[in-house]
Short mmCIF file of C-alpha atoms in Angstrom, two decimals:
data_model
loop_
_atom_site.label_atom_id
_atom_site.label_comp_id
_atom_site.label_asym_id
_atom_site.label_seq_id
_atom_site.Cartn_x
_atom_site.Cartn_y
_atom_site.Cartn_z
CA GLY A 68 1.78 0.73 12.25
CA LYS A 69 0.55 -0.82 8.85
CA TRP A 70 3.32 -3.75 7.94
CA HIS A 71 0.89 -5.21 5.29
CA GLN A 72 3.75 -7.61 4.10
CA GLY A 73 2.25 -10.85 5.97
CA VAL A 74 3.30 -13.29 8.77
CA ASN A 75 3.93 -16.69 8.02
CA CYS A 76 5.03 -18.81 4.84
CA GLU A 77 4.70 -22.75 5.92
CA SER A 78 3.39 -22.84 9.37
CA PHE A 79 1.38 -20.50 11.59
CA ASN A 80 4.39 -19.59 13.80
CA ASP A 81 7.21 -19.29 11.52
CA HIS A 82 6.98 -15.70 10.90
CA CYS A 83 8.95 -15.55 7.90
CA HIS A 84 7.23 -12.43 6.73
CA HIS A 85 7.50 -10.54 10.11
CA PRO A 86 9.22 -7.52 10.79
CA LEU A 87 11.26 -8.83 13.19
CA ASN A 88 13.00 -11.21 10.55
CA HIS A 89 13.70 -8.22 8.26
CA GLY A 90 15.94 -6.36 10.24
CA PHE A 91 13.66 -4.31 12.89
CA ASP A 92 14.32 -5.02 16.85
CA TYR A 93 10.46 -3.85 17.69
CA PHE A 94 7.14 -4.22 16.12
CA TYR A 95 3.78 -3.15 17.23
CA GLY A 96 1.02 -2.83 14.30
CA MET A 97 -0.90 -4.65 11.90
CA PRO A 98 0.59 -7.48 10.17
CA PHE A 99 -1.81 -6.98 7.45
CA THR A 100 -3.63 -4.14 5.99
CA LEU A 101 -6.66 -1.86 6.87
CA LEU A 102 -9.93 -2.52 5.34
CA ASN A 103 -13.67 -1.61 4.99
CA ASN A 104 -14.09 -5.05 6.91
CA CYS A 105 -12.28 -3.82 9.86
CA GLN A 106 -15.19 -1.35 10.94
CA GLU A 107 -18.82 -3.12 11.37
CA ASN A 108 -20.85 -0.31 9.94
CA LYS A 109 -18.70 -0.39 6.27
CA PRO A 110 -19.88 -2.54 3.28
CA PRO A 111 -17.17 -5.33 2.72
CA GLU A 112 -14.05 -4.63 0.66
CA LEU A 113 -12.32 -7.80 0.17
CA ASP A 114 -12.84 -9.17 -3.24
CA VAL A 115 -16.22 -7.86 -3.61
CA ALA A 116 -17.22 -9.18 -6.96
CA LEU A 117 -15.90 -12.75 -6.21
CA GLN A 118 -17.94 -12.74 -2.79
CA ALA A 119 -21.12 -11.85 -4.99
CA LYS A 120 -20.63 -14.57 -7.45
CA LEU A 121 -19.50 -17.22 -4.60
CA TRP A 122 -22.92 -16.03 -3.01
CA LEU A 123 -25.01 -16.61 -6.11
CA TYR A 124 -23.03 -20.18 -6.68
CA SER A 125 -24.26 -21.03 -2.99
CA GLN A 126 -27.75 -19.98 -3.79
CA ILE A 127 -28.29 -21.91 -6.75
CA ILE A 128 -26.74 -24.98 -4.97
CA LEU A 129 -28.96 -24.53 -2.30
CA LEU A 130 -32.12 -24.13 -4.48
CA ALA A 131 -31.06 -27.32 -6.52
CA VAL A 132 -30.98 -29.12 -3.12
CA LEU A 133 -34.38 -28.26 -1.98
CA THR A 134 -35.78 -28.70 -5.58
CA LEU A 135 -34.59 -32.46 -5.47
CA THR A 136 -35.70 -33.10 -1.87
CA ALA A 137 -39.09 -31.84 -2.74
CA GLY A 138 -39.27 -33.71 -5.91
CA LYS A 139 -38.37 -36.61 -4.54
CA LEU A 140 -41.10 -36.21 -1.40
CA THR A 141 -43.81 -35.60 -3.58
CA GLY A 142 -42.49 -38.23 -6.10
CA LEU A 143 -42.37 -36.32 -9.01
CA ILE A 144 -38.66 -36.91 -9.11
CA SER A 145 -36.94 -40.66 -9.03
CA ILE A 146 -33.59 -39.94 -7.23
CA PRO A 147 -31.52 -41.92 -4.83
CA GLY A 148 -31.30 -40.25 -1.14
CA LYS A 149 -27.59 -40.72 -1.32
CA ILE A 150 -27.43 -38.65 -4.29
CA ILE A 151 -29.03 -35.64 -2.72
CA ALA A 152 -26.99 -36.08 0.70
CA CYS A 153 -23.68 -36.10 -1.78
CA PHE A 154 -24.84 -32.89 -3.39
CA THR A 155 -25.83 -31.35 -0.11
CA LEU A 156 -22.46 -32.32 1.56
CA ALA A 157 -20.65 -31.03 -1.65
CA GLY A 158 -22.57 -27.78 -1.36
CA GLY A 159 -22.00 -27.21 2.39
CA LEU A 160 -18.15 -27.71 1.90
CA PHE A 161 -18.51 -25.56 -0.88
CA PHE A 162 -19.97 -22.65 1.54
CA ILE A 163 -17.77 -23.50 4.25
CA SER A 164 -14.50 -23.19 2.28
CA TRP A 165 -15.28 -19.66 0.73
CA TYR A 166 -17.21 -18.25 3.74
CA SER A 167 -14.60 -19.10 6.38
CA SER A 168 -12.26 -16.90 4.00
CA TYR A 169 -14.37 -13.75 3.68
CA GLY A 170 -17.32 -14.25 6.49
CA PHE A 171 -14.46 -13.88 9.09
CA VAL A 172 -12.04 -10.67 7.57
CA GLN A 173 -12.55 -8.84 10.66
CA TYR A 174 -11.15 -11.82 13.03
CA TRP A 175 -8.69 -13.04 10.42
CA ASN A 176 -7.29 -10.10 9.01
CA CYS A 177 -8.01 -6.93 11.34
CA ILE A 178 -5.34 -7.89 14.27
CA LEU A 179 -2.68 -5.98 16.21
CA MET A 180 0.56 -7.63 17.10
CA ARG A 181 3.22 -6.55 19.41
CA ASN A 182 6.55 -8.37 18.45
CA HIS A 183 5.52 -12.04 17.80
CA ASP A 184 2.36 -12.10 19.58
CA VAL A 185 -1.25 -10.96 18.98
CA THR A 186 -2.67 -8.61 21.13
CA GLU A 187 -6.05 -7.65 19.49
CA GLN A 188 -7.80 -10.10 17.82
CA PRO A 189 -9.87 -8.28 15.96
CA MET A 190 -8.99 -5.07 16.64
CA ARG A 191 -10.73 -2.42 18.14
CA LEU A 192 -10.63 0.78 15.66
CA GLU A 193 -11.90 3.28 18.16
CA ARG A 194 -8.68 2.97 20.57
CA THR A 195 -5.92 1.93 17.58
CA ALA A 196 -4.53 5.28 17.05
CA SER A 197 -3.76 6.16 20.67
CA LEU A 198 -2.42 2.88 21.06
CA MET A 199 -0.22 3.29 18.47
CA LEU A 200 0.87 6.85 19.30
CA LYS A 201 1.47 5.56 22.90
CA GLU A 202 4.14 2.99 21.41
CA ALA A 203 5.75 5.47 19.26
CA VAL A 204 6.27 8.04 22.33
CA SER A 205 7.47 5.17 24.48
CA PHE A 206 9.80 3.87 21.90
CA ILE A 207 11.39 7.27 21.58
CA LYS A 208 11.46 7.91 25.27
CA ARG A 209 13.27 4.20 25.58
CA ASN A 210 15.72 4.87 23.10
CA ARG A 211 16.82 8.51 23.67
CA HIS A 212 20.13 7.86 24.75
CA GLY A 213 21.16 6.09 21.88
CA PRO A 214 20.78 6.16 17.86
CA PHE A 215 17.31 4.83 16.78
CA LEU A 216 15.10 4.30 13.46
CA LEU A 217 11.52 4.75 13.98
CA PHE A 218 9.40 3.71 11.32
CA PHE A 219 5.68 4.82 11.74
CA SER A 220 3.26 3.70 9.08
CA PHE A 221 0.05 5.07 9.70
CA LEU A 222 -3.09 3.52 9.55
CA HIS A 223 -4.98 7.21 8.68
CA VAL A 224 -5.82 8.21 5.24
CA HIS A 225 -6.72 4.81 4.52
CA THR A 226 -10.31 3.60 3.89
CA PRO A 227 -12.33 3.11 5.91
CA LEU A 228 -10.80 6.63 7.33
CA PHE A 229 -11.46 5.36 10.90
CA THR A 230 -11.34 8.80 13.10
CA THR A 231 -11.87 9.17 16.82
CA ALA A 232 -14.66 11.25 18.15
CA LYS A 233 -12.36 14.19 19.04
CA PHE A 234 -11.71 14.64 15.19
CA LEU A 235 -15.09 13.95 13.79
CA GLY A 236 -16.65 17.18 11.78
CA LYS A 237 -13.59 19.01 12.66
CA SER A 238 -12.42 19.66 8.81
CA HIS A 239 -14.61 21.40 6.25
CA HIS A 240 -13.47 18.11 3.70
CA GLY A 241 -15.28 15.76 5.16
CA LEU A 242 -14.28 12.35 7.07
CA ASP A 243 -11.24 12.40 4.70
CA GLY A 244 -10.34 15.77 6.21
CA ASP A 245 -10.71 14.73 9.69
CA ASN A 246 -8.70 11.71 9.17
CA VAL A 247 -5.91 13.78 7.73
CA GLU A 248 -6.46 16.27 10.83
CA GLU A 249 -5.89 13.50 13.55
CA MET A 250 -3.06 12.11 11.42
CA ASP A 251 -1.51 15.45 11.78
CA TRP A 252 -2.19 15.79 15.35
CA MET A 253 -0.46 12.40 15.79
CA VAL A 254 2.52 13.38 13.71
CA GLY A 255 3.00 16.89 16.09
CA LYS A 256 2.54 14.41 19.26
CA ILE A 257 5.84 12.44 17.84
CA LEU A 258 7.59 15.43 17.13
CA ASP A 259 6.69 16.94 20.67
CA SER A 260 8.27 13.99 22.43
CA LEU A 261 11.67 14.43 20.42
CA ASP A 262 11.85 17.94 21.68
CA LYS A 263 10.67 17.04 25.17
CA GLU A 264 13.39 14.31 25.05
CA GLY A 265 16.17 17.01 23.59
CA LEU A 266 16.47 15.26 20.57
CA LYS A 267 15.19 17.82 18.12
CA ASN A 268 18.49 18.69 16.76
CA HIS A 269 19.71 15.23 16.60
CA THR A 270 17.11 13.65 14.56
CA PHE A 271 16.45 13.27 11.08
CA THR A 272 12.38 13.20 10.22
CA TYR A 273 11.08 12.26 7.01
CA PHE A 274 7.44 12.32 6.19
CA ALA A 275 5.99 11.08 2.94
CA SER A 276 2.92 9.00 1.57
CA ASP A 277 3.31 5.66 -0.41
CA HIS A 278 1.01 6.72 -3.51
CA GLY A 279 -1.13 9.27 -4.40
CA GLY A 280 -5.04 9.51 -3.47
CA HIS A 281 -7.52 6.49 -3.96
CA LEU A 282 -9.85 8.26 -6.21
CA GLU A 283 -11.90 5.06 -6.73
CA ALA A 284 -12.79 5.01 -2.75
CA ARG A 285 -16.30 6.69 -2.67
CA GLU A 286 -19.67 6.79 -0.80
CA GLY A 287 -22.30 8.28 -2.55
CA SER A 288 -20.82 11.65 -3.77
CA ALA A 289 -18.40 12.08 -0.98
CA GLN A 290 -14.75 11.43 -2.04
CA LEU A 291 -13.00 9.12 0.43
CA GLY A 292 -9.58 8.33 -1.20
CA GLY A 293 -8.19 12.03 -1.21
CA TRP A 294 -7.56 14.40 -4.09
CA ASN A 295 -4.48 14.67 -6.25
CA GLY A 296 -4.92 18.23 -7.56
CA ILE A 297 -3.97 18.88 -11.04
CA TYR A 298 -2.23 15.27 -11.24
CA ARG A 299 -4.00 12.62 -13.59
CA GLY A 300 -4.99 9.22 -12.05
CA GLY A 301 -4.35 8.03 -8.51
CA LYS A 302 -3.53 5.09 -6.38
CA GLY A 303 -2.84 1.79 -8.23
CA MET A 304 -1.66 3.16 -11.35
CA GLY A 305 1.85 2.90 -12.21
CA GLY A 306 2.46 5.72 -14.45
CA TRP A 307 0.20 8.47 -14.17
CA GLU A 308 1.45 11.45 -11.98
CA GLY A 309 -1.54 11.36 -9.55
CA GLY A 310 -0.62 7.66 -8.49
CA ILE A 311 3.16 8.28 -7.87
CA ARG A 312 3.96 12.22 -7.12
CA VAL A 313 3.56 12.44 -3.77
CA PRO A 314 5.22 15.42 -1.26
CA GLY A 315 8.44 14.61 1.18
CA ILE A 316 8.73 16.65 4.25
CA PHE A 317 11.68 16.81 5.91
CA ARG A 318 13.15 18.20 9.26
CA TRP A 319 16.61 18.23 10.94
CA PRO A 320 17.39 21.80 12.83
CA GLY A 321 20.75 22.91 12.36
CA VAL A 322 21.89 20.63 9.56
CA LEU A 323 19.06 20.97 6.91
CA PRO A 324 18.09 24.48 5.98
CA ALA A 325 14.60 25.56 6.91
CA GLY A 326 11.91 26.68 4.49
CA THR A 327 13.62 25.09 1.35
CA VAL A 328 11.71 23.83 -1.40
CA ILE A 329 13.39 21.21 -3.97
CA ASP A 330 11.53 20.61 -7.39
CA GLU A 331 13.63 17.48 -7.92
CA PRO A 332 12.33 13.73 -8.57
CA THR A 333 13.37 11.71 -5.78
CA SER A 334 12.04 8.36 -4.76
CA LEU A 335 10.91 6.36 -1.48
CA MET A 336 13.86 3.92 -2.33
CA ASP A 337 15.98 6.76 -1.60
CA ILE A 338 15.22 6.33 2.23
CA TYR A 339 17.46 2.93 2.49
CA PRO A 340 21.05 4.85 1.08
CA THR A 341 20.05 7.95 3.11
CA VAL A 342 19.56 5.82 6.51
CA VAL A 343 22.83 3.83 5.63
CA HIS A 344 24.65 7.08 5.10
CA LEU A 345 23.40 8.73 8.43
CA ALA A 346 24.16 5.34 10.44
CA GLY A 347 28.05 5.56 9.17
CA GLY A 348 27.22 2.41 7.28
CA THR A 349 28.25 0.90 3.83
CA LEU A 350 25.89 -0.05 0.95
CA PRO A 351 26.01 -3.84 -0.17
CA GLN A 352 28.13 -4.05 -3.25
CA ASP A 353 26.74 -7.10 -4.76
CA TRP A 354 23.04 -5.65 -5.04
CA VAL A 355 21.94 -2.96 -7.75
CA ILE A 356 20.70 -0.35 -5.31
CA ASP A 357 18.00 2.08 -7.16
CA GLY A 358 17.62 4.71 -4.19
CA GLN A 359 20.07 7.57 -3.92
CA ASN A 360 21.60 9.24 -0.62
CA LEU A 361 19.31 12.40 -0.12
CA VAL A 362 21.67 14.25 2.20
CA PRO A 363 23.85 16.20 -0.28
CA LEU A 364 20.66 17.16 -2.22
CA LEU A 365 18.74 18.33 1.08
CA GLN A 366 21.54 20.32 2.71
CA GLY A 367 21.99 22.04 -0.71
CA ARG A 368 25.79 20.90 -1.34
CA ALA A 369 24.00 19.20 -4.61
CA GLN A 370 21.62 21.07 -6.82
CA LYS A 371 20.31 18.41 -8.79
CA SER A 372 18.97 14.72 -7.99
CA ASP A 373 21.00 11.81 -8.84
CA HIS A 374 18.23 9.88 -10.68
CA GLU A 375 18.67 10.32 -14.06
CA PHE A 376 15.72 7.51 -15.06
CA LEU A 377 13.23 6.36 -12.81
CA PHE A 378 11.25 3.23 -13.47
CA HIS A 379 7.34 3.10 -12.77
CA TYR A 380 5.76 -0.18 -12.37
CA CYS A 381 2.37 -1.46 -11.71
CA GLY A 382 2.79 -4.74 -9.79
CA SER A 383 5.51 -6.40 -12.08
CA TYR A 384 4.80 -4.51 -15.40
CA LEU A 385 6.57 -1.55 -16.42
CA HIS A 386 3.97 1.07 -17.31
CA ALA A 387 5.78 4.26 -17.65
CA VAL A 388 9.65 5.82 -17.22
CA ARG A 389 10.93 9.33 -16.43
CA TRP A 390 14.19 10.81 -17.57
CA HIS A 391 15.42 13.86 -16.07
CA GLN A 392 17.60 15.53 -18.58
CA LYS A 393 19.53 17.42 -16.20
CA ASP A 394 21.30 19.70 -19.03
CA ARG A 395 18.02 21.14 -20.19
CA GLY A 396 16.04 20.96 -17.23
CA ALA A 397 13.37 18.84 -18.96
CA ILE A 398 11.81 15.79 -16.96
CA TRP A 399 10.38 13.55 -20.04
CA LYS A 400 8.17 10.84 -18.81
CA ALA A 401 6.95 8.01 -21.75
CA HIS A 402 4.17 5.89 -20.89
CA TYR A 403 4.43 2.43 -22.53
CA VAL A 404 1.08 1.00 -20.62
CA THR A 405 -2.03 3.05 -19.31
CA PRO A 406 -5.17 1.89 -17.45
CA ILE A 407 -8.48 2.21 -19.30
CA PHE A 408 -10.68 4.46 -17.54
CA HIS A 409 -14.32 3.53 -17.14
CA PRO A 410 -16.93 5.11 -17.26
CA PRO A 411 -15.32 6.42 -20.68
CA GLY A 412 -13.74 9.77 -19.90
CA ALA A 413 -13.52 9.30 -16.32
CA GLY A 414 -10.11 9.95 -14.65
CA ALA A 415 -10.19 6.63 -12.71
CA CYS A 416 -11.69 2.82 -12.80
CA TYR A 417 -14.68 3.50 -10.86
CA GLY A 418 -16.34 0.22 -12.02
CA LYS A 419 -13.79 -1.88 -10.70
CA GLY A 420 -12.85 -0.18 -7.45
CA ILE A 421 -8.72 0.22 -8.71
CA CYS A 422 -7.27 0.15 -12.17
CA PRO A 423 -5.80 -3.32 -13.53
CA CYS A 424 -2.08 -3.41 -14.45
CA PHE A 425 -2.46 -5.77 -17.32
CA GLY A 426 -4.96 -7.65 -19.63
CA GLU A 427 -8.17 -6.35 -21.21
CA GLY A 428 -8.06 -3.28 -18.79
CA VAL A 429 -4.81 -1.48 -20.19
CA THR A 430 -4.05 0.07 -23.60
CA HIS A 431 -0.19 -0.55 -24.76
CA HIS A 432 1.11 2.48 -26.35
CA ASP A 433 3.70 2.06 -29.50
CA PRO A 434 5.12 4.89 -29.69
CA PRO A 435 4.77 6.00 -26.11
CA LEU A 436 2.89 8.72 -24.90
CA LEU A 437 5.61 11.22 -24.19
CA PHE A 438 4.95 14.41 -21.90
CA ASP A 439 7.44 16.96 -20.38
CA LEU A 440 6.62 17.10 -17.16
CA SER A 441 8.46 20.42 -16.49
CA GLN A 442 6.13 22.11 -18.96
CA ASP A 443 2.99 19.77 -18.42
CA PRO A 444 2.84 18.16 -14.96
CA SER A 445 -0.87 17.25 -15.20
CA GLU A 446 -0.06 15.21 -18.39
CA ALA A 447 -2.71 16.74 -20.57
CA GLN A 448 -1.15 16.98 -23.98
CA PRO A 449 1.10 14.21 -25.11
CA LEU A 450 3.90 14.84 -27.25
CA SER A 451 4.44 13.62 -31.02
CA ALA A 452 7.28 14.03 -33.79
CA ASP A 453 5.28 16.90 -35.04
CA THR A 454 5.01 18.93 -31.87
CA GLU A 455 8.51 17.82 -30.28
CA PRO A 456 11.59 17.85 -32.50
CA LEU A 457 13.47 15.61 -30.15
CA PHE A 458 10.76 12.92 -29.95
CA GLU A 459 12.62 9.92 -31.53
CA THR A 460 15.79 10.82 -30.10
CA ILE A 461 14.29 10.90 -26.55
CA ILE A 462 12.36 8.03 -27.10
CA ARG A 463 15.47 5.81 -28.04
CA LYS A 464 17.42 7.42 -25.10
CA ILE A 465 14.65 6.14 -22.59
CA GLY A 466 14.41 2.86 -24.52
CA ARG A 467 18.38 2.31 -24.06
CA ALA A 468 17.61 3.01 -20.29
CA ILE A 469 14.99 0.39 -20.23
CA GLU A 470 17.15 -2.37 -21.49
CA GLU A 471 20.15 -1.25 -19.27
CA HIS A 472 17.54 -1.59 -16.36
CA ARG A 473 16.19 -5.01 -17.41
CA ARG A 474 19.54 -6.29 -17.78
CA THR A 475 20.00 -5.59 -13.71
CA LEU A 476 16.67 -7.69 -12.80
CA THR A 477 16.81 -11.06 -11.41
CA PRO A 478 13.27 -13.15 -11.84
CA VAL A 479 11.87 -14.22 -8.56
CA PRO A 480 8.64 -16.15 -7.62
CA GLU A 481 5.50 -14.43 -8.33
CA GLN A 482 4.65 -13.11 -4.34
CA LEU A 483 1.19 -12.12 -5.56
CA SER A 484 0.37 -15.41 -7.25
CA LEU A 485 -3.35 -16.86 -6.28
CA TYR A 486 -1.61 -19.42 -4.28
CA ASN A 487 0.39 -17.03 -2.21
CA VAL A 488 -2.60 -14.64 -1.57
CA VAL A 489 -5.43 -16.93 -0.94
CA TRP A 490 -6.67 -17.40 2.70
CA LYS A 491 -4.92 -20.83 4.49
CA PRO A 492 -6.29 -21.69 7.92
CA TRP A 493 -2.93 -23.36 8.48
CA LEU A 494 -1.25 -20.15 8.28
CA GLN A 495 -3.59 -17.91 10.06
CA PRO A 496 -1.89 -15.88 13.50
CA CYS A 497 -4.25 -16.84 16.17
CA CYS A 498 -4.81 -15.64 19.75
CA GLY A 499 -6.26 -18.70 21.11
CA THR A 500 -7.18 -21.99 19.91
CA PHE A 501 -7.59 -21.81 15.97
CA PRO A 502 -10.39 -21.16 14.84
CA PHE A 503 -11.59 -19.56 18.10
CA CYS A 504 -9.43 -16.56 17.59
CA TRP A 505 -10.22 -13.80 19.63
CA CYS A 506 -8.39 -11.65 22.40
CA ASP A 507 -8.11 -8.31 23.84
CA LYS A 508 -4.74 -8.20 25.85
CA GLU A 509 -4.79 -4.37 25.50
CA GLY A 510 -7.47 -4.26 27.51
CA ASP A 511 -6.48 -6.63 30.08
#
């Protein structure tokens, strides 16, 4: 499925970020991410505001060149032809430099790979779901006689919400509902393949989302990014519940009791130690592991999550901290930074497409906003020293946890710096000879 970690570091084939260089034995999917640009009838999504500025600058340069040329030809302006030529060349290079990045996103970003080979460039969305489902079922069949880990990262419920004709109009909740219906069908097919191979009672299955609904993803009045119910905020917000609170659904017949509902805070970081435990491995001792083994909690041998504190980041910025006070059953959350919604009074950053993590787009809170999620899960009423007798004690306790947490962190180079995220032609995966990168090996 969607890897979204990129591919190369220094050359077009070093594949330093590729899944096969990070512990996986087989890969089929998108090395980048799904964008509106991947579908021809959708408006561009990548750096829309920046693209608009670059188009404006290009038009200004073109207008200036035409004006100078007309002035010279009519004798109204005395200017050497070489200056006009140099200005034209510089403008052309400027246009080519940015348009080569943004004008061909469908070819550069929307690609499929099998292991180290590009198989579709650009990918054909109308058959991507069936291809990925076929790969997953085939993988299970090939590995049915031994232990395996299948990580399936769906392209579904992610804009542009491409849905095959079979599921269009199937839901009462528009295109987003149709997309959910198709993903649900795909999950069913994967589980059916486990049953068919006799693996149902031998397979631990975990289904979850990586974040809440993307509230800003809209098309007119239609909501494309899902809905977060009573929870405030959404995707890209490192603190509000609507961005980070998602359900986890587990299945392991005969090992996990069916129909059990666990209302304890866990984390996607728990997948790693849980899988290591199930595989009979040992966690590294020279790392600070933030995740916890979920098996005792899922089996009912433990009643409480091992997480006392969870630290909620927006990018590299700590926005909120959750304290699970187990002796009282309270779940406190302190917000140190929150995004500024706009327009004012809205529940998201509709003017920007996604909320920023720092700078003028956020508010810093001192003292922090404090909520008791066990009583106020929608984070509607912040507590204060006047309304919560233990306010100062709770804030001090969370503050000490932050200090201890930060002592375990090791600074690393910024992975999302402008230099790291800007398109570099020499790193572009290419099926063919660059820049003629297109192929359809799936069709072959």
